[in-house]
PDB file of C-alpha atoms in Angstrom:
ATOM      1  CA  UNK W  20      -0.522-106.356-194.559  1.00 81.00           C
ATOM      2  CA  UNK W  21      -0.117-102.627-194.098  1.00 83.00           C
ATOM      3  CA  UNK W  22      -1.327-102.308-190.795  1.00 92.00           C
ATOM      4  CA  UNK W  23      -3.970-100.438-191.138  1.00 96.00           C
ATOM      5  CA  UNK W  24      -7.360-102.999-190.928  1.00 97.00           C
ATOM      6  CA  UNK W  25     -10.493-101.878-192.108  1.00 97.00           C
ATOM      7  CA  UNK W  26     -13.604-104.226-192.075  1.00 97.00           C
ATOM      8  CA  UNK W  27     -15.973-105.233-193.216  1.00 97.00           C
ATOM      9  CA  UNK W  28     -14.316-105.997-196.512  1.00 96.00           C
ATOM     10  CA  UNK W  29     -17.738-106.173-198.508  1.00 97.00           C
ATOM     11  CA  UNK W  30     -20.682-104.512-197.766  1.00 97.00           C
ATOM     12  CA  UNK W  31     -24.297-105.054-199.924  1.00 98.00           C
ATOM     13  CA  UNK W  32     -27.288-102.785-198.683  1.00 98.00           C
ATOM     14  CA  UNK W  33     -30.375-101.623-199.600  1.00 98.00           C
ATOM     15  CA  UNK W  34     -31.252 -97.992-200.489  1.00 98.00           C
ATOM     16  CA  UNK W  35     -32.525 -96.120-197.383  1.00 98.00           C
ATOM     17  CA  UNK W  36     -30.251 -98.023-195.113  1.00 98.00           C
ATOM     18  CA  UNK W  37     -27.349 -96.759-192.838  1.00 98.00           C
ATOM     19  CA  UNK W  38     -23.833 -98.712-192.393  1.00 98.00           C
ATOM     20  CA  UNK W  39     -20.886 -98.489-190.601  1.00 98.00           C
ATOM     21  CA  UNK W  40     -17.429 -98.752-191.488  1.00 98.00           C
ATOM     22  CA  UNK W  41     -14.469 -99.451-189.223  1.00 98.00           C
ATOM     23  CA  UNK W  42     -11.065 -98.564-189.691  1.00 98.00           C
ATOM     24  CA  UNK W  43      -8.225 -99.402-187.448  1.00 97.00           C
ATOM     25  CA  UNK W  44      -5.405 -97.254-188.058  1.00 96.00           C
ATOM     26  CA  UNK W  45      -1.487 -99.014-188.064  1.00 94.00           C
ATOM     27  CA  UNK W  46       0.425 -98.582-184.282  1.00 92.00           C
ATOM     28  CA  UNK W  47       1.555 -95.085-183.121  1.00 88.00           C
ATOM     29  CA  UNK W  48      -0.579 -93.469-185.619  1.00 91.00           C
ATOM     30  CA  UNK W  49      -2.573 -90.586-184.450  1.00 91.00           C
ATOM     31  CA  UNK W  50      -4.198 -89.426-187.887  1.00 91.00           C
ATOM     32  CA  UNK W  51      -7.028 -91.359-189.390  1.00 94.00           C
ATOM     33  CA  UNK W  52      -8.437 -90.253-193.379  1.00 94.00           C
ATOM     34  CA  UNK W  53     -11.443 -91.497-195.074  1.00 97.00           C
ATOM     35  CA  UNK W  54     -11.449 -91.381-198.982  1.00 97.00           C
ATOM     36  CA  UNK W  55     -14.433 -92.758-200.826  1.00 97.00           C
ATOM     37  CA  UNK W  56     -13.079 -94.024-204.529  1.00 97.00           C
ATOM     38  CA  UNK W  57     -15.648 -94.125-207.198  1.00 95.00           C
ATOM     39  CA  UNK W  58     -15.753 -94.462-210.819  1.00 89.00           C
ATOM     40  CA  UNK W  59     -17.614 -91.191-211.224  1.00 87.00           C
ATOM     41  CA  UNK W  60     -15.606 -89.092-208.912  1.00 88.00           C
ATOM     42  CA  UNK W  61     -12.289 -90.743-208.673  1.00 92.00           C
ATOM     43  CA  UNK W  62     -10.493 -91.071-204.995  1.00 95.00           C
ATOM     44  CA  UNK W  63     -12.087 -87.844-202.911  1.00 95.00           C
ATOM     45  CA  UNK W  64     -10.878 -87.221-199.502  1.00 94.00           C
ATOM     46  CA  UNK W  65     -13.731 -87.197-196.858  1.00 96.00           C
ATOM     47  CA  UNK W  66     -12.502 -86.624-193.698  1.00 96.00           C
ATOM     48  CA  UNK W  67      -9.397 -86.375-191.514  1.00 93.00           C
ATOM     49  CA  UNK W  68      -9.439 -87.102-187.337  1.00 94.00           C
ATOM     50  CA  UNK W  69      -6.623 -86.520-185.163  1.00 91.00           C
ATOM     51  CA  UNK W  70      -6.587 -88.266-181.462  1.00 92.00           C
ATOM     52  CA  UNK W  71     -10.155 -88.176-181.389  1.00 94.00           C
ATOM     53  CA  UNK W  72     -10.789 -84.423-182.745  1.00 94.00           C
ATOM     54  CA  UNK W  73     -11.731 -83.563-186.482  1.00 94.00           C
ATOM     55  CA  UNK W  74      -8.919 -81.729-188.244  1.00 91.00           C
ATOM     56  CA  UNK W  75     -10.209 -81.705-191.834  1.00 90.00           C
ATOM     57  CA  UNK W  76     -13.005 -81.928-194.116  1.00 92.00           C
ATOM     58  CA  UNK W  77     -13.226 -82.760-197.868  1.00 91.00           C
ATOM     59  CA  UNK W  78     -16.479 -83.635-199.982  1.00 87.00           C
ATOM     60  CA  UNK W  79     -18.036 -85.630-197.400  1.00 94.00           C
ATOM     61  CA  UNK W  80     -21.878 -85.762-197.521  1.00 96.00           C
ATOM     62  CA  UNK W  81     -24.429 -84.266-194.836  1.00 96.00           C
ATOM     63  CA  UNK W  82     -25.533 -87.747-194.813  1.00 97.00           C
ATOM     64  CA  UNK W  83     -22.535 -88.836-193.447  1.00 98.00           C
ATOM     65  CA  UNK W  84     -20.167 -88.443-190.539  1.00 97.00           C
ATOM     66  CA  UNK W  85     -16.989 -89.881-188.613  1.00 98.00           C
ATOM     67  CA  UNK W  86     -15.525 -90.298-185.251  1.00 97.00           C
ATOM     68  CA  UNK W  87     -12.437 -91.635-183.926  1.00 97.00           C
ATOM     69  CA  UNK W  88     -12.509 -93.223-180.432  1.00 97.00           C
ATOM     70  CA  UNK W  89      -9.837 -93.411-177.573  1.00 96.00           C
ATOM     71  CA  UNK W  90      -8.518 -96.593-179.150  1.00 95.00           C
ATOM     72  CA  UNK W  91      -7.602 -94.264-182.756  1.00 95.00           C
ATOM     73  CA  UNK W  92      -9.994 -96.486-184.026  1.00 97.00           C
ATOM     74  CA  UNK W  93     -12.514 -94.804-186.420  1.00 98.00           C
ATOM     75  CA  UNK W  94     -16.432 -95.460-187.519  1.00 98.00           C
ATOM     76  CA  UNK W  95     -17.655 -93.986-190.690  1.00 98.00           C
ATOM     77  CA  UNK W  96     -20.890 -93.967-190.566  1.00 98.00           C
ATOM     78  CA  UNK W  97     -23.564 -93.749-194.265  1.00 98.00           C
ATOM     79  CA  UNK W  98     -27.049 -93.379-193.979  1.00 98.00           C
ATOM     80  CA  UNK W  99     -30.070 -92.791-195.844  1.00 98.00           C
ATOM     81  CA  UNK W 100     -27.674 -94.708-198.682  1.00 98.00           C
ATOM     82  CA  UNK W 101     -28.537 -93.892-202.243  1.00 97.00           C
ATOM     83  CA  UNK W 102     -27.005 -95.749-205.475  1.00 97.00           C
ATOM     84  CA  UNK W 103     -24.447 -93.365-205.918  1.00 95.00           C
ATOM     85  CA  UNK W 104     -23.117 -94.055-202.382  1.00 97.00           C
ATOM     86  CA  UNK W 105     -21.529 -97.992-203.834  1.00 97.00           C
ATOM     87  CA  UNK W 106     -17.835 -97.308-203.905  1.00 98.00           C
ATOM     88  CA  UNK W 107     -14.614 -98.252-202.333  1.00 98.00           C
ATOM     89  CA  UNK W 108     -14.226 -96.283-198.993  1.00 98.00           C
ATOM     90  CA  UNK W 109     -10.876 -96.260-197.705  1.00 97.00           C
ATOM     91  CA  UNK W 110      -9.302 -95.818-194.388  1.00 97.00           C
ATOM     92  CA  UNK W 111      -5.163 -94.685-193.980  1.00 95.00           C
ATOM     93  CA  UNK W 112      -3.270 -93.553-191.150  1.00 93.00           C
ATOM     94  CA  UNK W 113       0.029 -91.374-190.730  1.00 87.00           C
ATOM     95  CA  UNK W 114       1.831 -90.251-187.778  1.00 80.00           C
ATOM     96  CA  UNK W 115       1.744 -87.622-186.254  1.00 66.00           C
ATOM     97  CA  UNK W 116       2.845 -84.210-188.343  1.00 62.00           C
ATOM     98  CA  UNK W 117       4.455 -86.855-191.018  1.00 63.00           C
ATOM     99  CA  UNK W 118       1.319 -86.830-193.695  1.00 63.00           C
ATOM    100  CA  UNK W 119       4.183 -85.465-195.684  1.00 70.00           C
ATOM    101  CA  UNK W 120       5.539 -88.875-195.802  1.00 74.00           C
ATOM    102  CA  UNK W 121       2.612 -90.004-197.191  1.00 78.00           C
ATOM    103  CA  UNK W 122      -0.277 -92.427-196.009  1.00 86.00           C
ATOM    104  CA  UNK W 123      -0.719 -96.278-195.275  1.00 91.00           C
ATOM    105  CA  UNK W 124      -4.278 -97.112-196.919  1.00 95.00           C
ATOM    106  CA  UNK W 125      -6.036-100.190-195.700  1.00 96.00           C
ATOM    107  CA  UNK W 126      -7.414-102.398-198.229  1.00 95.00           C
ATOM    108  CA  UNK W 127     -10.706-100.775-198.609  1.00 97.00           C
ATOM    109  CA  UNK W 128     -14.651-101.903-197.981  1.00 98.00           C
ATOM    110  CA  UNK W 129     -16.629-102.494-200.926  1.00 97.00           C
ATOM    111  CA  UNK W 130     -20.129-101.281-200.301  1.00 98.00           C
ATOM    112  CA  UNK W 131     -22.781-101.558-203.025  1.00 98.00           C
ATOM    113  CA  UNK W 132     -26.320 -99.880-202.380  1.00 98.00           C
ATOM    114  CA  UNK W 133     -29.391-101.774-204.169  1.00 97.00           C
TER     115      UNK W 133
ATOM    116  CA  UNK B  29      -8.096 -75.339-204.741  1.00 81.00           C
ATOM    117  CA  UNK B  30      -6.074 -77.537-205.960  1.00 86.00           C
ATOM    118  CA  UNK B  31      -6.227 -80.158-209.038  1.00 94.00           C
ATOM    119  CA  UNK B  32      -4.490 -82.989-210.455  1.00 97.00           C
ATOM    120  CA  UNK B  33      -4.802 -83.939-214.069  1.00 97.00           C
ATOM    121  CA  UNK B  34      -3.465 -87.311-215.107  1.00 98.00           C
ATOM    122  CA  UNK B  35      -4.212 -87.056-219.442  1.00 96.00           C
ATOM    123  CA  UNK B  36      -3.238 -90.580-220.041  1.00 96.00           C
ATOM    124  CA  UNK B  37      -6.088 -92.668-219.157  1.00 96.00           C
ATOM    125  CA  UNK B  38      -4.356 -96.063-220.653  1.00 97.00           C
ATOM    126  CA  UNK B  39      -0.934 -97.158-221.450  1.00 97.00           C
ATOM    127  CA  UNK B  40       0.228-100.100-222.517  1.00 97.00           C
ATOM    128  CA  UNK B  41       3.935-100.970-222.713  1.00 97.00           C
ATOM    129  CA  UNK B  42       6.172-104.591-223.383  1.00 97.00           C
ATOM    130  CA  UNK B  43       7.913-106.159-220.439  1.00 97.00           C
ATOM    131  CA  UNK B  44      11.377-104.659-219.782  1.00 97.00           C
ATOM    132  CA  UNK B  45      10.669-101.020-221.284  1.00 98.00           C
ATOM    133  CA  UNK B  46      10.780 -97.952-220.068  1.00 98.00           C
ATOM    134  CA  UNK B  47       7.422 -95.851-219.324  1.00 98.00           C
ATOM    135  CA  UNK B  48       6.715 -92.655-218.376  1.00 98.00           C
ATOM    136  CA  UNK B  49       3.024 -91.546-216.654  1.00 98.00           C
ATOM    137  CA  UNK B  50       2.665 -87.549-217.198  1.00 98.00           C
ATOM    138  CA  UNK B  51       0.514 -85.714-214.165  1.00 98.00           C
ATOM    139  CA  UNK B  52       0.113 -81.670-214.271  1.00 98.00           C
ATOM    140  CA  UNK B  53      -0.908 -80.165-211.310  1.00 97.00           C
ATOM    141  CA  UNK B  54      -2.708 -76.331-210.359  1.00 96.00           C
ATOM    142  CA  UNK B  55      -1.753 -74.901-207.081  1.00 93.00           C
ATOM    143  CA  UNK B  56      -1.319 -71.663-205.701  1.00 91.00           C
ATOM    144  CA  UNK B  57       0.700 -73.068-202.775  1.00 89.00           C
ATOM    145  CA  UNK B  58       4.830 -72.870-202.611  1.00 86.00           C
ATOM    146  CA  UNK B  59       5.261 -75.730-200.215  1.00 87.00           C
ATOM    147  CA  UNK B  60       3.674 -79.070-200.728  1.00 91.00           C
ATOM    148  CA  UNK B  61       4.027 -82.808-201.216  1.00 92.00           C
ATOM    149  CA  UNK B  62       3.518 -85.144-204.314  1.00 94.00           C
ATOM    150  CA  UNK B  63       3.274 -88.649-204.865  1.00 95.00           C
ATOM    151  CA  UNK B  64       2.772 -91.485-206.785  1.00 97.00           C
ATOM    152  CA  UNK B  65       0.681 -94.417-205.769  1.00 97.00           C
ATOM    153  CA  UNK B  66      -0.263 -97.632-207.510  1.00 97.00           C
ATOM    154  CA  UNK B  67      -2.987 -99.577-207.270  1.00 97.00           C
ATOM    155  CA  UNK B  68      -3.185-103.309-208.454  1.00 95.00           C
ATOM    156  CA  UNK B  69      -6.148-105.335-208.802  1.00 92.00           C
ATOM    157  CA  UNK B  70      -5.716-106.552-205.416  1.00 91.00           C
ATOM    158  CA  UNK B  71      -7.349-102.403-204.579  1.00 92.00           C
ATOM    159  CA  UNK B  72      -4.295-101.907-202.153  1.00 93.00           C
ATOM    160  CA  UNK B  73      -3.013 -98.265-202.321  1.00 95.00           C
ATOM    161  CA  UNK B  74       0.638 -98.385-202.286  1.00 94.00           C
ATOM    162  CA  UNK B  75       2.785 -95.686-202.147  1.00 94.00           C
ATOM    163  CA  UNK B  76       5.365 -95.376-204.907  1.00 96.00           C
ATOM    164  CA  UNK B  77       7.491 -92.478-204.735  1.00 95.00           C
ATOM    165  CA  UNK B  78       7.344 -89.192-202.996  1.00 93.00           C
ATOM    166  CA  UNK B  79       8.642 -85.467-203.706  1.00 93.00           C
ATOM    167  CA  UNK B  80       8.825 -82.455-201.085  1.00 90.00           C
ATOM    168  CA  UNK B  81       8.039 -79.210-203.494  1.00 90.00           C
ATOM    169  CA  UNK B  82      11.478 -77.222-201.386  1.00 88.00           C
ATOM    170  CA  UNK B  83      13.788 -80.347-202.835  1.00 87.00           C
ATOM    171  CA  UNK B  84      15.389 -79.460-206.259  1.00 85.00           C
ATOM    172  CA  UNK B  85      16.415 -82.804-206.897  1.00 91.00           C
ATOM    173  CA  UNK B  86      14.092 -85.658-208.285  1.00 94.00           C
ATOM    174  CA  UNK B  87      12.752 -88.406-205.979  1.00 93.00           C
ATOM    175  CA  UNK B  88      13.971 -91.699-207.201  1.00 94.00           C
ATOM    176  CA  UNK B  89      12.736 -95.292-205.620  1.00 93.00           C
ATOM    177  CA  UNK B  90      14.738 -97.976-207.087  1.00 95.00           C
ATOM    178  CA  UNK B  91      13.362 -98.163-210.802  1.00 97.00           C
ATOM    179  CA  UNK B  92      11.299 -95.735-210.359  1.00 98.00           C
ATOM    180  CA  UNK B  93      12.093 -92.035-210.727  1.00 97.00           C
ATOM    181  CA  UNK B  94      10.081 -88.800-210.933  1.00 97.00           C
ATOM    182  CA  UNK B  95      10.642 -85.418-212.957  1.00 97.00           C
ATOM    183  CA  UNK B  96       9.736 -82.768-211.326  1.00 96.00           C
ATOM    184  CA  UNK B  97       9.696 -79.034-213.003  1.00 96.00           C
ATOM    185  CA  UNK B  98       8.092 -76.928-210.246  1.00 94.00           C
ATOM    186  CA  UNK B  99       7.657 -74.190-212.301  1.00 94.00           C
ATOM    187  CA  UNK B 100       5.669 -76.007-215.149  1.00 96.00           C
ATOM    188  CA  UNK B 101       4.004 -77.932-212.871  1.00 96.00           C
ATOM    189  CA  UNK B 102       4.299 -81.180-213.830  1.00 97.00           C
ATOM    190  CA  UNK B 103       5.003 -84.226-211.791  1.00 97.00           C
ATOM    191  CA  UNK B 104       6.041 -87.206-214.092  1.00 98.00           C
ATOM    192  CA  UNK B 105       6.148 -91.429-213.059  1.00 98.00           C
ATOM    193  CA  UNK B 106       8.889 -92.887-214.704  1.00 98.00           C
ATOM    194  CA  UNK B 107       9.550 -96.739-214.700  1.00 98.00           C
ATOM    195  CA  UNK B 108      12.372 -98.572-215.640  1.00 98.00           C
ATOM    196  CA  UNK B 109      12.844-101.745-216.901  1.00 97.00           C
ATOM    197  CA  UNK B 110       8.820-102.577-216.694  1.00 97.00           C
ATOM    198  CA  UNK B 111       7.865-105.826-214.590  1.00 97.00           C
ATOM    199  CA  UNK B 112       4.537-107.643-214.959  1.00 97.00           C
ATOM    200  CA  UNK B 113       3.615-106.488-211.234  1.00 96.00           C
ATOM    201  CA  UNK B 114       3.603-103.040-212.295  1.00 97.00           C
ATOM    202  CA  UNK B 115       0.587-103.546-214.116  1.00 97.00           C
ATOM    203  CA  UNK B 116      -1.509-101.433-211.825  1.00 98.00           C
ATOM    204  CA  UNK B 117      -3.795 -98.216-211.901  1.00 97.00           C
ATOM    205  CA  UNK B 118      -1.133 -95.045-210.877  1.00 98.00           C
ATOM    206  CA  UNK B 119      -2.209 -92.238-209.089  1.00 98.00           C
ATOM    207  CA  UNK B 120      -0.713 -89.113-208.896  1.00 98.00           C
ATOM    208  CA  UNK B 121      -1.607 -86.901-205.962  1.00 96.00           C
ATOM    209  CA  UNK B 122      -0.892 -83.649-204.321  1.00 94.00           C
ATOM    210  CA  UNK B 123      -0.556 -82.670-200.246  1.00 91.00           C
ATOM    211  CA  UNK B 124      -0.218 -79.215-198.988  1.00 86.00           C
ATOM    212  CA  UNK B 125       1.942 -78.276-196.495  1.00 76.00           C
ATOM    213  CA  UNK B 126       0.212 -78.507-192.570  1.00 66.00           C
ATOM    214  CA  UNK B 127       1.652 -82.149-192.177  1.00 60.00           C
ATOM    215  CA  UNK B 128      -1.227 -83.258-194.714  1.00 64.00           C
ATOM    216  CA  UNK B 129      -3.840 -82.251-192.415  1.00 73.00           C
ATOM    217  CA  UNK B 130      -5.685 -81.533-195.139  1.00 79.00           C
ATOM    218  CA  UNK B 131      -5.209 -84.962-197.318  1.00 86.00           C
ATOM    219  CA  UNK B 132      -4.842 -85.567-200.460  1.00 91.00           C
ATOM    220  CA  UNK B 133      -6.122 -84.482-203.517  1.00 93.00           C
ATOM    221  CA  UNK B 134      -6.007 -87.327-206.220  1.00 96.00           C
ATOM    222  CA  UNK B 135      -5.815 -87.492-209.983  1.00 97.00           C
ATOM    223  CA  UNK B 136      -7.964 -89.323-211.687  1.00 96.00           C
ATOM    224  CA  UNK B 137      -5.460 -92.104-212.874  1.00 97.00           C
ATOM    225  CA  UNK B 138      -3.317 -94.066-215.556  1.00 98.00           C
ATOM    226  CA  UNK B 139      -3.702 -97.654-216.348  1.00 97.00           C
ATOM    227  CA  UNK B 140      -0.513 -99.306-217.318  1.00 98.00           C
ATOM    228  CA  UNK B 141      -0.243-102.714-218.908  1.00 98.00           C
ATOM    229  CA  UNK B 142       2.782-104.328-218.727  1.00 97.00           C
ATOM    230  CA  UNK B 143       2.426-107.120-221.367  1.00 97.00           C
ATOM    231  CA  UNK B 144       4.363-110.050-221.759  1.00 96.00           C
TER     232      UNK B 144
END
């Protein structure tokens, strides 16, 4: 367990639809990233939210968006989900100022779009 | 913007050997971060070994070891003494500088076999 928890674990939805992904980042960490990891693209970085506020953006889509609550926990939320949207979306967490030490990833949600 | 290349997209090496993972990397930044990560089947992303871009000397991590040559960019994995439980996908990845605000920027990957 990394300490990082990210649920669901598996995800199946139809086209059109919007989901939600949680992400509980590991104790005393501030920063929360989203990567999505597909076989197309590879592991992209999304987004990055410190202590509520957005810090960073990578190749995240119009269609989707992110927010991290009091609790550090964080939502990712997909809609208007196309094919190309199944991947592996995964949360990690750092502390603060330490990304340097590298991340702890959670173990991923699986969402497939039919 | 930076990239990661990774030109081995499949390696396959006998339990106990030694194996080396290449990764190349195009930056314009003089400070920043690079690691390894693995990922089994299980999908976990583990971190491996890290290097700080300022630090001369090469990261090691038990049996594994990096070499890094700043000025060629390149960023190699190597493992010693390979152990079935390295079989894994390996990721190389690069961080700039701003306590990786910014996140990481992956390469596309190496799967190693370790067979028996």
């Amino acid at each position: 367990d990394s300490g990082v928890t990210q649920t669901p674990k598996h995800l199946i939805t139809a086209t059109g639809q919007r989901v939600t992904l949680r992400c509980s980042p590991r104790s005393g960490d501030l920063s929360v990233y989203w990567y999505q990891q597909s076989l197309d693209q590879g592991l992209q970085f999304l987004i990055h939210y410190y202590n509520g506020e957005e810090r960073a953006k990578g190749n995240i889509l119009e269609r989707f968006s992110a927010q991290q609550f009091p609790d550090l926990h964080s939502e990712l939320n997909l809609s208007s989900l196309e094919l190309g949207d199944s991947a592996l979306y995964f949360c990690a967490s750092s502390p603060i100022g330490r990304g340097g030490y590298g991340y702890t990833f959670g173990s991923g949600t699986r969402l497939t779009v039919v | 913007a930076q990239t990661v290349t990774q030109s081995q997209p499949e390696m396959s090496v006998q339990e106990a050997e030694t194996v080396t993972l290449s990764c190349t990397y195009d930056t314009s930044e003089s400070n920043y971060y690079l690691f390894w990560y693995k990922q089994p089947p299980s999908r976990q992303m583990i971190l491996v070994i890290r290097q700080e871009a300022y630090k001369q000397q090469n990261a090691t991590e038990n049996r594994f070891s990096v070499n890094f040559q700043k000025a060629a960019k390149s960023f190699s994995l190597k493992i010693s003494d390979s152990q079935l439980g390295d079989t894994a996908m390996y990721f190389c990845a690069f961080m700039k500088e701003r306590g990786g605000a910014d996140g990481l920027t992956f390469g596309k990957g190496t799967h190693l076999i370790i067979q028996p």
